[in-house]
C-alpha positions as a printed Julia matrix, in Angstrom:
175×3 Matrix{Float64}:
  -0.41  30.53  189.73
  -3.6   29.37  191.38
  -6.76  29.61  189.33
  -8.37  31.26  192.33
  -5.63  33.91  192.56
  -5.14  37.01  190.47
  -4.68  36.3   186.78
  -2.77  38.87  184.76
  -2.64  39.37  181.03
  -0.66  41.8   178.93
  -2.81  44.85  178.15
  -2.81  43.98  174.43
  -4.59  40.71  175.06
  -8.38  40.98  175.31
  -9.01  37.95  177.48
 -12.28  38.19  179.34
 -12.91  34.88  180.98
 -11.04  31.72  181.94
 -13.16  28.69  182.7
 -11.85  25.63  184.48
 -13.87  22.53  183.69
 -13.53  19.15  185.32
 -11.97  17.65  182.2
  -9.6   20.48  181.35
  -9.37  24.21  181.01
 -11.29  26.4   178.6
 -10.17  29.92  177.77
 -12.98  32.19  176.67
 -12.0   35.36  174.83
 -13.76  38.58  174.08
 -12.65  40.9   171.28
 -13.25  44.5   172.27
 -10.49  47.08  172.31
  -6.82  46.24  172.61
  -4.99  44.47  169.8
  -7.09  42.93  167.07
  -7.4   39.16  167.41
  -7.01  36.85  164.46
  -7.9   33.24  163.84
  -4.6   32.89  161.94
  -2.67  32.8   165.22
  -3.58  29.73  167.2
  -3.09  29.61  170.98
  -0.25  27.5   172.33
  -1.94  24.49  173.88
   0.78  22.06  174.88
   0.38  22.19  178.66
  -0.85  19.54  181.06
  -4.37  21.04  181.14
  -5.37  21.63  177.51
  -7.9   24.34  176.76
 -10.07  25.5   173.91
 -10.87  29.05  172.85
 -14.51  30.15  172.68
 -14.65  33.65  171.18
 -17.38  36.07  172.33
 -18.51  33.68  175.07
 -19.57  36.25  177.67
 -21.83  39.2   176.87
 -22.48  42.37  178.86
 -26.26  42.38  178.98
 -27.13  44.79  181.76
 -25.55  47.93  180.29
 -25.65  47.4   176.55
 -22.04  48.54  176.14
 -19.1   46.74  174.56
 -16.35  45.19  176.64
 -13.55  47.44  177.76
  -9.99  46.21  178.1
 -10.24  43.06  180.21
  -7.48  42.37  182.69
  -8.76  40.12  185.4
 -10.71  36.9   185.71
 -11.52  34.58  188.61
 -13.52  31.44  189.16
 -16.34  31.77  191.72
 -16.19  29.61  194.83
 -18.99  27.5   193.26
 -16.39  26.3   190.73
 -18.77  26.94  187.82
 -19.43  30.66  187.41
 -16.84  33.24  186.41
 -16.03  36.78  187.49
 -14.3   39.28  185.19
 -13.23  42.9   185.46
 -12.94  45.29  182.51
 -11.83  48.88  182.05
 -15.22  50.26  180.92
 -13.92  51.56  177.56
 -12.11  50.16  174.54
  -8.33  50.26  174.78
  -6.49  51.56  177.81
  -7.77  55.13  178.25
  -9.77  56.7   179.74
 -10.57  53.44  181.51
 -13.49  53.93  183.87
 -12.86  57.64  184.48
 -15.8   59.9   183.87
 -18.26  57.05  183.48
 -20.68  55.0   185.5
 -20.24  51.68  183.68
 -19.91  48.65  185.93
 -16.45  47.06  185.61
 -17.14  43.98  187.8
 -19.11  41.21  186.06
 -20.37  37.8   187.19
 -21.27  35.21  184.51
 -22.93  31.83  184.67
 -21.3   28.88  182.93
 -23.09  29.66  179.64
 -21.69  33.23  179.55
 -24.89  34.98  180.62
 -24.25  37.95  182.88
 -25.68  37.33  186.35
 -24.85  40.75  187.77
 -22.45  43.65  187.45
 -21.45  46.41  189.84
 -18.71  48.88  190.8
 -19.71  51.74  188.49
 -18.12  55.1   189.29
 -15.61  53.58  191.73
 -12.49  52.82  189.66
  -9.94  54.42  187.37
  -8.25  51.38  185.83
  -9.47  48.06  187.3
  -6.77  45.48  186.79
  -7.19  42.4   188.98
  -9.95  40.34  190.55
 -10.0   37.57  193.15
 -12.8   35.58  194.79
 -11.98  34.48  198.33
 -13.16  31.3   200.06
 -16.19  33.18  201.47
 -17.28  34.27  197.99
 -16.26  37.9   198.46
 -14.9   39.64  195.37
 -11.69  41.68  195.6
 -10.87  44.16  192.82
  -7.58  46.04  192.43
  -7.44  49.45  190.78
  -4.04  49.75  189.12
  -3.58  53.5   188.99
  -4.83  56.92  190.04
  -5.97  59.68  187.72
  -3.1   61.7   186.25
  -3.1   65.51  186.14
  -4.06  65.29  182.45
  -6.91  62.89  183.32
  -8.16  65.33  185.94
  -8.29  68.14  183.38
 -10.66  65.98  181.3
 -12.51  64.5   184.27
 -12.5   67.03  187.13
 -13.61  65.65  190.47
 -12.21  62.15  189.85
  -9.16  62.72  192.08
 -10.54  60.57  194.93
 -10.52  57.4   192.79
  -7.77  54.95  191.97
  -4.9   52.94  193.44
  -7.16  50.97  195.78
  -8.29  47.44  196.49
 -12.03  47.06  197.12
 -13.64  44.04  198.79
 -17.24  43.43  197.7
 -19.86  40.97  198.87
 -21.0   38.64  196.04
 -24.01  40.95  195.64
 -21.81  44.04  195.15
 -21.93  45.67  198.58
 -18.64  47.37  199.49
 -17.22  45.62  202.56
 -13.75  47.16  202.72
 -11.48  49.57  200.86
  -7.7   49.44  201.19
């Protein structure tokens, strides 16, 4: 799969950011929610583009909240900065329902958050893609269930969409 395409991870894996460097690939992980990570299990690294793991590389600075379940990463068109999408809360539920946390994050190559946006727009963000014009596409993987709506009334208009943002976070299109 192309590095610039959607990248999917099993929900139990808390991968936040994948970084492609000129001399190889680096996988940067974030431990928040999901299955507990351990240093006893080493990543398989026998492919043509070896990588190294850098735990806790990226930090959410703008909101002061921990990472939610992370399920999408993309390399910016500049080839150096990284975009990631998280589910706003630890684990898989309630995701971004009932909150205003920003699930779309842009990081510089050192892991410093450049910007975040998309708060109040998603149920369960799951994929992210940066197109050749630098626009950021985010897929929302599900709609609120009837049980979700009992806990979070008024959230029935969210979910099961793809949103195209400008690099600055302006909504350009919703599918």
